Amino acid sequence: MNQEITNKMITDFYNCFSTGYEFEFFLKRFLEDLNFSDIKVTKRSGDNGIDLIAYKNSIVDLDIDPEKYIIQAKRYKNNVPVNEIREFKGTASYEKRIFIATSDFTKSGREEAESDSLRKIILIQTYRLNWNILKKELMNEVINVLLKKVWFVW
């Protein structure tokens, strides 16, 4: 994919959300579609860089507990810099970590995410996800908003 198309996809996806908090609630629904459970969006401030907490389902028959994931979400137009990755890595917990952004990550940011095998961070650039899934989610949200407005007028 050429850089011009990539930049347009990043900008278009960034503009789908008016705030970072709105992006976090979109990710909550998206993670539900990926079979995560007990997903919580944290408070807007004082969350130590953790925007969502989610669990990957357990396997009851094998007595395997669900795995906890802490998730950082960034609504950025520009590449996420390495300092954001370092700050997220510096959180005190040892759960699995996912960093999801509307943009890409700098090369040094990707290297930092991989640098410690015990505290590796999974990086997800939302503009690279299956666009059809994202469009479905966005359309469902638009339909829900429209239905609420119609219902309110009714």
Short mmCIF file of N, CA and C in Angstrom, two decimals:
data_model
loop_
_atom_site.label_atom_id
_atom_site.label_comp_id
_atom_site.label_asym_id
_atom_site.label_seq_id
_atom_site.Cartn_x
_atom_site.Cartn_y
_atom_site.Cartn_z
N MET A 1 0.85 -1.17 0.00
CA MET A 1 0.00 0.00 0.00
C MET A 1 0.90 1.24 0.00
N ASN A 2 0.60 2.20 -0.88
CA ASN A 2 1.48 3.37 -0.91
C ASN A 2 1.16 4.32 0.24
N GLN A 3 2.09 5.19 0.52
CA GLN A 3 2.01 6.06 1.70
C GLN A 3 0.81 7.01 1.64
N GLU A 4 0.47 7.47 0.45
CA GLU A 4 -0.67 8.39 0.32
C GLU A 4 -1.98 7.71 0.73
N ILE A 5 -2.17 6.48 0.29
CA ILE A 5 -3.37 5.72 0.66
C ILE A 5 -3.37 5.44 2.16
N THR A 6 -2.21 5.04 2.68
CA THR A 6 -2.09 4.78 4.11
C THR A 6 -2.45 6.02 4.92
N ASN A 7 -1.91 7.16 4.55
CA ASN A 7 -2.20 8.41 5.27
C ASN A 7 -3.69 8.76 5.22
N LYS A 8 -4.32 8.53 4.07
CA LYS A 8 -5.75 8.80 3.95
C LYS A 8 -6.55 7.86 4.84
N MET A 9 -6.17 6.58 4.88
CA MET A 9 -6.88 5.63 5.75
C MET A 9 -6.74 6.02 7.22
N ILE A 10 -5.54 6.43 7.61
CA ILE A 10 -5.31 6.85 9.00
C ILE A 10 -6.17 8.07 9.33
N THR A 11 -6.17 9.05 8.45
CA THR A 11 -6.94 10.28 8.68
C THR A 11 -8.43 9.98 8.72
N ASP A 12 -8.91 9.18 7.77
CA ASP A 12 -10.33 8.83 7.74
C ASP A 12 -10.75 8.11 9.02
N PHE A 13 -9.94 7.17 9.45
CA PHE A 13 -10.29 6.42 10.65
C PHE A 13 -10.21 7.32 11.88
N TYR A 14 -9.19 8.15 11.96
CA TYR A 14 -9.04 9.11 13.06
C TYR A 14 -10.28 10.00 13.16
N ASN A 15 -10.78 10.46 12.02
CA ASN A 15 -11.92 11.37 11.99
C ASN A 15 -13.25 10.69 12.33
N CYS A 16 -13.28 9.38 12.39
CA CYS A 16 -14.51 8.66 12.78
C CYS A 16 -14.86 8.90 14.24
N PHE A 17 -13.89 9.35 15.03
CA PHE A 17 -14.09 9.51 16.46
C PHE A 17 -13.78 10.95 16.86
N SER A 18 -14.68 11.56 17.62
CA SER A 18 -14.45 12.94 18.01
C SER A 18 -13.49 13.05 19.19
N THR A 19 -13.35 11.98 19.98
CA THR A 19 -12.45 12.00 21.13
C THR A 19 -11.76 10.64 21.28
N GLY A 20 -10.70 10.63 22.05
CA GLY A 20 -10.04 9.37 22.37
C GLY A 20 -10.95 8.45 23.17
N TYR A 21 -11.78 9.02 24.02
CA TYR A 21 -12.70 8.23 24.84
C TYR A 21 -13.73 7.51 23.96
N GLU A 22 -14.19 8.19 22.92
CA GLU A 22 -15.12 7.58 21.96
C GLU A 22 -14.43 6.40 21.26
N PHE A 23 -13.17 6.57 20.91
CA PHE A 23 -12.37 5.50 20.29
C PHE A 23 -12.28 4.30 21.24
N GLU A 24 -12.11 4.55 22.53
CA GLU A 24 -12.01 3.47 23.51
C GLU A 24 -13.30 2.66 23.56
N PHE A 25 -14.45 3.33 23.49
CA PHE A 25 -15.71 2.60 23.52
C PHE A 25 -15.93 1.80 22.23
N PHE A 26 -15.43 2.33 21.11
CA PHE A 26 -15.45 1.56 19.87
C PHE A 26 -14.61 0.29 20.04
N LEU A 27 -13.44 0.42 20.65
CA LEU A 27 -12.57 -0.73 20.85
C LEU A 27 -13.21 -1.76 21.78
N LYS A 28 -13.96 -1.30 22.74
CA LYS A 28 -14.67 -2.23 23.62
C LYS A 28 -15.56 -3.15 22.80
N ARG A 29 -16.34 -2.58 21.91
CA ARG A 29 -17.22 -3.38 21.05
C ARG A 29 -16.40 -4.27 20.11
N PHE A 30 -15.31 -3.72 19.61
CA PHE A 30 -14.46 -4.49 18.70
C PHE A 30 -13.85 -5.70 19.41
N LEU A 31 -13.38 -5.51 20.64
CA LEU A 31 -12.80 -6.61 21.42
C LEU A 31 -13.86 -7.66 21.76
N GLU A 32 -15.09 -7.23 21.98
CA GLU A 32 -16.17 -8.20 22.19
C GLU A 32 -16.32 -9.10 20.97
N ASP A 33 -16.22 -8.51 19.77
CA ASP A 33 -16.30 -9.30 18.54
C ASP A 33 -15.14 -10.28 18.40
N LEU A 34 -14.04 -9.99 19.07
CA LEU A 34 -12.88 -10.88 19.05
C LEU A 34 -12.90 -11.88 20.22
N ASN A 35 -14.05 -11.98 20.86
CA ASN A 35 -14.29 -12.93 21.95
C ASN A 35 -13.51 -12.63 23.23
N PHE A 36 -13.22 -11.37 23.46
CA PHE A 36 -12.73 -10.97 24.78
C PHE A 36 -13.96 -10.83 25.67
N SER A 37 -13.78 -10.93 26.97
CA SER A 37 -14.92 -10.82 27.88
C SER A 37 -14.60 -9.86 29.01
N ASP A 38 -15.64 -9.52 29.75
CA ASP A 38 -15.52 -8.65 30.92
C ASP A 38 -14.66 -7.42 30.61
N ILE A 39 -14.97 -6.77 29.50
CA ILE A 39 -14.19 -5.63 29.03
C ILE A 39 -14.65 -4.37 29.74
N LYS A 40 -13.70 -3.64 30.29
CA LYS A 40 -14.02 -2.41 31.00
C LYS A 40 -13.20 -1.26 30.43
N VAL A 41 -13.87 -0.15 30.16
CA VAL A 41 -13.18 1.08 29.79
C VAL A 41 -12.89 1.80 31.10
N THR A 42 -11.63 2.16 31.31
CA THR A 42 -11.25 2.80 32.58
C THR A 42 -11.66 4.27 32.57
N LYS A 43 -11.49 4.92 33.71
CA LYS A 43 -11.84 6.34 33.81
C LYS A 43 -10.91 7.17 32.92
N ARG A 44 -11.32 8.37 32.64
CA ARG A 44 -10.60 9.21 31.68
C ARG A 44 -9.23 9.66 32.15
N SER A 45 -9.02 9.80 33.45
CA SER A 45 -7.71 10.23 33.94
C SER A 45 -7.34 9.40 35.17
N GLY A 46 -6.07 9.39 35.47
CA GLY A 46 -5.60 8.64 36.62
C GLY A 46 -5.65 7.14 36.42
N ASP A 47 -5.60 6.71 35.17
CA ASP A 47 -5.70 5.28 34.87
C ASP A 47 -4.34 4.62 34.62
N ASN A 48 -3.26 5.38 34.87
CA ASN A 48 -1.90 4.88 34.65
C ASN A 48 -1.65 4.38 33.23
N GLY A 49 -2.29 5.02 32.26
CA GLY A 49 -2.09 4.65 30.87
C GLY A 49 -2.87 3.43 30.43
N ILE A 50 -3.73 2.93 31.28
CA ILE A 50 -4.53 1.76 30.92
C ILE A 50 -5.93 2.27 30.57
N ASP A 51 -6.33 2.06 29.32
CA ASP A 51 -7.61 2.56 28.86
C ASP A 51 -8.71 1.51 28.90
N LEU A 52 -8.33 0.25 28.68
CA LEU A 52 -9.29 -0.84 28.76
C LEU A 52 -8.65 -2.02 29.47
N ILE A 53 -9.49 -2.81 30.09
CA ILE A 53 -9.06 -4.07 30.69
C ILE A 53 -9.99 -5.13 30.12
N ALA A 54 -9.42 -6.24 29.67
CA ALA A 54 -10.23 -7.29 29.07
C ALA A 54 -9.64 -8.65 29.39
N TYR A 55 -10.47 -9.66 29.26
CA TYR A 55 -10.05 -11.04 29.51
C TYR A 55 -10.33 -11.88 28.28
N LYS A 56 -9.38 -12.75 27.98
CA LYS A 56 -9.60 -13.74 26.93
C LYS A 56 -10.20 -14.94 27.63
N ASN A 57 -11.24 -15.49 27.06
CA ASN A 57 -12.02 -16.54 27.72
C ASN A 57 -11.18 -17.69 28.24
N SER A 58 -11.65 -18.22 29.36
CA SER A 58 -11.00 -19.38 29.97
C SER A 58 -11.50 -20.66 29.30
N ILE A 59 -10.80 -21.74 29.60
CA ILE A 59 -11.21 -23.05 29.13
C ILE A 59 -11.56 -23.85 30.37
N VAL A 60 -12.84 -23.88 30.69
CA VAL A 60 -13.31 -24.47 31.94
C VAL A 60 -12.93 -25.95 32.03
N ASP A 61 -13.12 -26.70 30.94
CA ASP A 61 -12.84 -28.14 30.96
C ASP A 61 -11.39 -28.45 31.28
N LEU A 62 -10.49 -27.53 30.96
CA LEU A 62 -9.07 -27.75 31.21
C LEU A 62 -8.58 -26.99 32.44
N ASP A 63 -9.50 -26.36 33.15
CA ASP A 63 -9.17 -25.59 34.36
C ASP A 63 -8.12 -24.51 34.07
N ILE A 64 -8.30 -23.83 32.93
CA ILE A 64 -7.39 -22.74 32.54
C ILE A 64 -8.12 -21.42 32.80
N ASP A 65 -7.53 -20.59 33.62
CA ASP A 65 -8.13 -19.30 33.95
C ASP A 65 -8.05 -18.35 32.75
N PRO A 66 -8.95 -17.38 32.73
CA PRO A 66 -8.87 -16.38 31.65
C PRO A 66 -7.61 -15.53 31.80
N GLU A 67 -7.08 -15.10 30.68
CA GLU A 67 -5.91 -14.23 30.71
C GLU A 67 -6.36 -12.78 30.70
N LYS A 68 -5.73 -11.99 31.55
CA LYS A 68 -6.06 -10.57 31.65
C LYS A 68 -5.16 -9.79 30.70
N TYR A 69 -5.77 -8.83 29.98
CA TYR A 69 -5.05 -7.94 29.08
C TYR A 69 -5.29 -6.51 29.53
N ILE A 70 -4.24 -5.72 29.54
CA ILE A 70 -4.41 -4.29 29.73
C ILE A 70 -4.15 -3.64 28.37
N ILE A 71 -4.95 -2.64 28.07
CA ILE A 71 -4.94 -2.08 26.71
C ILE A 71 -4.80 -0.56 26.77
N GLN A 72 -3.88 -0.07 25.98
CA GLN A 72 -3.71 1.38 25.79
C GLN A 72 -4.28 1.70 24.42
N ALA A 73 -5.09 2.75 24.33
CA ALA A 73 -5.70 3.17 23.07
C ALA A 73 -5.29 4.61 22.78
N LYS A 74 -4.83 4.86 21.58
CA LYS A 74 -4.44 6.22 21.20
C LYS A 74 -5.10 6.60 19.88
N ARG A 75 -5.76 7.73 19.91
CA ARG A 75 -6.35 8.32 18.71
C ARG A 75 -5.34 9.36 18.21
N TYR A 76 -4.45 8.90 17.34
CA TYR A 76 -3.38 9.75 16.82
C TYR A 76 -3.46 9.81 15.30
N LYS A 77 -3.10 10.97 14.76
CA LYS A 77 -2.93 11.09 13.30
C LYS A 77 -1.50 10.72 12.92
N ASN A 78 -0.55 11.10 13.77
CA ASN A 78 0.87 10.83 13.50
C ASN A 78 1.29 9.54 14.18
N ASN A 79 2.43 9.01 13.77
CA ASN A 79 2.93 7.78 14.36
C ASN A 79 3.11 7.91 15.87
N VAL A 80 2.79 6.85 16.58
CA VAL A 80 2.94 6.84 18.04
C VAL A 80 4.43 6.79 18.36
N PRO A 81 4.94 7.74 19.14
CA PRO A 81 6.38 7.79 19.43
C PRO A 81 6.79 6.76 20.49
N VAL A 82 8.06 6.50 20.54
CA VAL A 82 8.62 5.50 21.44
C VAL A 82 8.32 5.80 22.91
N ASN A 83 8.29 7.07 23.29
CA ASN A 83 8.04 7.39 24.71
C ASN A 83 6.67 6.89 25.18
N GLU A 84 5.67 6.85 24.29
CA GLU A 84 4.35 6.32 24.65
C GLU A 84 4.45 4.82 24.96
N ILE A 85 5.25 4.11 24.18
CA ILE A 85 5.45 2.68 24.40
C ILE A 85 6.19 2.46 25.72
N ARG A 86 7.21 3.25 25.96
CA ARG A 86 7.97 3.12 27.22
C ARG A 86 7.09 3.38 28.44
N GLU A 87 6.27 4.41 28.36
CA GLU A 87 5.38 4.72 29.49
C GLU A 87 4.41 3.58 29.76
N PHE A 88 3.86 3.02 28.69
CA PHE A 88 2.92 1.91 28.84
C PHE A 88 3.64 0.68 29.39
N LYS A 89 4.84 0.45 28.92
CA LYS A 89 5.63 -0.68 29.41
C LYS A 89 5.96 -0.50 30.89
N GLY A 90 6.06 0.73 31.33
CA GLY A 90 6.44 1.01 32.71
C GLY A 90 5.33 0.84 33.72
N THR A 91 4.12 0.54 33.28
CA THR A 91 3.06 0.31 34.26
C THR A 91 3.42 -0.89 35.11
N ALA A 92 2.96 -0.90 36.32
CA ALA A 92 3.42 -1.86 37.32
C ALA A 92 2.91 -3.28 37.12
N SER A 93 1.86 -3.47 36.36
CA SER A 93 1.28 -4.81 36.27
C SER A 93 2.01 -5.69 35.25
N TYR A 94 1.74 -6.98 35.36
CA TYR A 94 2.41 -7.94 34.48
C TYR A 94 1.44 -8.67 33.57
N GLU A 95 0.24 -8.13 33.41
CA GLU A 95 -0.71 -8.74 32.49
C GLU A 95 -0.20 -8.58 31.06
N LYS A 96 -0.83 -9.30 30.16
CA LYS A 96 -0.50 -9.13 28.74
C LYS A 96 -0.94 -7.73 28.34
N ARG A 97 -0.20 -7.15 27.42
CA ARG A 97 -0.42 -5.76 27.03
C ARG A 97 -0.70 -5.64 25.53
N ILE A 98 -1.65 -4.78 25.23
CA ILE A 98 -1.97 -4.47 23.84
C ILE A 98 -2.02 -2.95 23.71
N PHE A 99 -1.38 -2.44 22.70
CA PHE A 99 -1.40 -1.00 22.41
C PHE A 99 -2.07 -0.84 21.05
N ILE A 100 -3.23 -0.18 21.03
CA ILE A 100 -4.00 -0.02 19.80
C ILE A 100 -4.04 1.46 19.44
N ALA A 101 -3.71 1.77 18.19
CA ALA A 101 -3.68 3.17 17.75
C ALA A 101 -4.39 3.32 16.41
N THR A 102 -4.92 4.52 16.19
CA THR A 102 -5.52 4.82 14.89
C THR A 102 -4.45 5.02 13.83
N SER A 103 -3.22 5.22 14.26
CA SER A 103 -2.11 5.46 13.33
C SER A 103 -1.12 4.30 13.39
N ASP A 104 0.06 4.55 12.93
CA ASP A 104 1.13 3.55 12.97
C ASP A 104 2.04 3.87 14.16
N PHE A 105 3.10 3.11 14.32
CA PHE A 105 4.07 3.31 15.39
C PHE A 105 5.42 3.64 14.76
N THR A 106 6.22 4.44 15.44
CA THR A 106 7.55 4.72 14.92
C THR A 106 8.36 3.43 14.95
N LYS A 107 9.43 3.39 14.16
CA LYS A 107 10.30 2.20 14.14
C LYS A 107 10.86 1.94 15.54
N SER A 108 11.29 2.99 16.21
CA SER A 108 11.85 2.81 17.55
C SER A 108 10.76 2.37 18.54
N GLY A 109 9.52 2.78 18.31
CA GLY A 109 8.42 2.34 19.14
C GLY A 109 8.15 0.85 18.97
N ARG A 110 8.19 0.38 17.72
CA ARG A 110 8.01 -1.06 17.46
C ARG A 110 9.15 -1.86 18.08
N GLU A 111 10.36 -1.35 17.97
CA GLU A 111 11.52 -2.05 18.57
C GLU A 111 11.39 -2.11 20.09
N GLU A 112 10.95 -1.02 20.70
CA GLU A 112 10.77 -0.98 22.15
C GLU A 112 9.70 -1.98 22.60
N ALA A 113 8.63 -2.10 21.84
CA ALA A 113 7.56 -3.03 22.19
C ALA A 113 8.04 -4.48 22.19
N GLU A 114 9.03 -4.78 21.37
CA GLU A 114 9.57 -6.14 21.25
C GLU A 114 10.79 -6.38 22.13
N SER A 115 11.33 -5.35 22.74
CA SER A 115 12.65 -5.44 23.38
C SER A 115 12.73 -6.32 24.61
N ASP A 116 11.64 -6.52 25.30
CA ASP A 116 11.66 -7.31 26.53
C ASP A 116 10.66 -8.45 26.38
N SER A 117 11.15 -9.67 26.27
CA SER A 117 10.25 -10.80 26.02
C SER A 117 9.25 -11.02 27.14
N LEU A 118 9.58 -10.61 28.36
CA LEU A 118 8.66 -10.79 29.48
C LEU A 118 7.58 -9.70 29.52
N ARG A 119 7.89 -8.56 28.93
CA ARG A 119 6.93 -7.44 28.95
C ARG A 119 6.62 -6.96 27.53
N LYS A 120 6.59 -7.89 26.61
CA LYS A 120 6.31 -7.57 25.21
C LYS A 120 4.93 -6.94 25.08
N ILE A 121 4.82 -5.99 24.17
CA ILE A 121 3.55 -5.31 23.92
C ILE A 121 3.09 -5.66 22.51
N ILE A 122 1.84 -6.08 22.41
CA ILE A 122 1.23 -6.35 21.10
C ILE A 122 0.79 -5.01 20.53
N LEU A 123 1.26 -4.68 19.35
CA LEU A 123 0.90 -3.41 18.70
C LEU A 123 -0.15 -3.67 17.62
N ILE A 124 -1.20 -2.87 17.62
CA ILE A 124 -2.25 -2.99 16.60
C ILE A 124 -2.51 -1.62 16.01
N GLN A 125 -2.37 -1.54 14.69
CA GLN A 125 -2.71 -0.32 13.98
C GLN A 125 -4.10 -0.55 13.39
N THR A 126 -5.10 0.15 13.91
CA THR A 126 -6.48 -0.13 13.52
C THR A 126 -6.74 0.09 12.03
N TYR A 127 -6.00 0.97 11.40
CA TYR A 127 -6.25 1.19 9.98
C TYR A 127 -5.87 -0.03 9.15
N ARG A 128 -5.09 -0.94 9.69
CA ARG A 128 -4.70 -2.15 8.96
C ARG A 128 -5.66 -3.32 9.18
N LEU A 129 -6.57 -3.19 10.13
CA LEU A 129 -7.52 -4.26 10.38
C LEU A 129 -8.46 -4.41 9.20
N ASN A 130 -9.16 -5.49 9.19
CA ASN A 130 -10.11 -5.75 8.12
C ASN A 130 -11.12 -4.59 8.05
N TRP A 131 -11.04 -3.82 7.00
CA TRP A 131 -11.86 -2.62 6.87
C TRP A 131 -13.34 -2.95 6.88
N ASN A 132 -13.72 -4.11 6.37
CA ASN A 132 -15.13 -4.49 6.36
C ASN A 132 -15.66 -4.65 7.78
N ILE A 133 -14.86 -5.22 8.68
CA ILE A 133 -15.27 -5.37 10.07
C ILE A 133 -15.45 -3.99 10.70
N LEU A 134 -14.49 -3.11 10.44
CA LEU A 134 -14.57 -1.77 11.02
C LEU A 134 -15.78 -1.02 10.48
N LYS A 135 -16.04 -1.14 9.17
CA LYS A 135 -17.20 -0.46 8.59
C LYS A 135 -18.48 -0.99 9.21
N LYS A 136 -18.56 -2.29 9.41
CA LYS A 136 -19.74 -2.89 10.04
C LYS A 136 -19.96 -2.29 11.42
N GLU A 137 -18.89 -2.21 12.22
CA GLU A 137 -19.00 -1.64 13.57
C GLU A 137 -19.44 -0.18 13.51
N LEU A 138 -18.84 0.58 12.62
CA LEU A 138 -19.18 1.99 12.52
C LEU A 138 -20.61 2.18 12.04
N MET A 139 -21.03 1.36 11.07
CA MET A 139 -22.39 1.46 10.57
C MET A 139 -23.39 1.10 11.66
N ASN A 140 -23.09 0.07 12.45
CA ASN A 140 -23.98 -0.28 13.56
C ASN A 140 -24.11 0.89 14.52
N GLU A 141 -23.01 1.57 14.80
CA GLU A 141 -23.04 2.72 15.70
C GLU A 141 -23.87 3.85 15.10
N VAL A 142 -23.69 4.13 13.82
CA VAL A 142 -24.45 5.18 13.15
C VAL A 142 -25.94 4.85 13.19
N ILE A 143 -26.27 3.59 12.90
CA ILE A 143 -27.67 3.16 12.93
C ILE A 143 -28.24 3.32 14.33
N ASN A 144 -27.48 2.92 15.35
CA ASN A 144 -27.96 3.07 16.73
C ASN A 144 -28.21 4.53 17.09
N VAL A 145 -27.31 5.41 16.68
CA VAL A 145 -27.49 6.85 16.96
C VAL A 145 -28.74 7.37 16.25
N LEU A 146 -28.90 6.98 14.98
CA LEU A 146 -30.07 7.43 14.23
C LEU A 146 -31.36 6.90 14.85
N LEU A 147 -31.36 5.63 15.26
CA LEU A 147 -32.54 5.06 15.88
C LEU A 147 -32.90 5.78 17.17
N LYS A 148 -31.89 6.13 17.95
CA LYS A 148 -32.15 6.86 19.19
C LYS A 148 -32.77 8.22 18.90
N LYS A 149 -32.26 8.89 17.86
CA LYS A 149 -32.81 10.20 17.51
C LYS A 149 -34.25 10.07 17.01
N VAL A 150 -34.50 9.06 16.18
CA VAL A 150 -35.85 8.84 15.66
C VAL A 150 -36.79 8.50 16.81
N TRP A 151 -36.36 7.63 17.70
CA TRP A 151 -37.16 7.23 18.84
C TRP A 151 -37.47 8.44 19.74
N PHE A 152 -36.49 9.31 19.91
CA PHE A 152 -36.67 10.49 20.75
C PHE A 152 -37.72 11.41 20.14
N VAL A 153 -37.68 11.57 18.83
CA VAL A 153 -38.65 12.45 18.13
C VAL A 153 -40.02 11.81 18.14
N TRP A 154 -40.08 10.51 17.98
CA TRP A 154 -41.34 9.77 17.93
C TRP A 154 -42.12 10.04 19.15
#
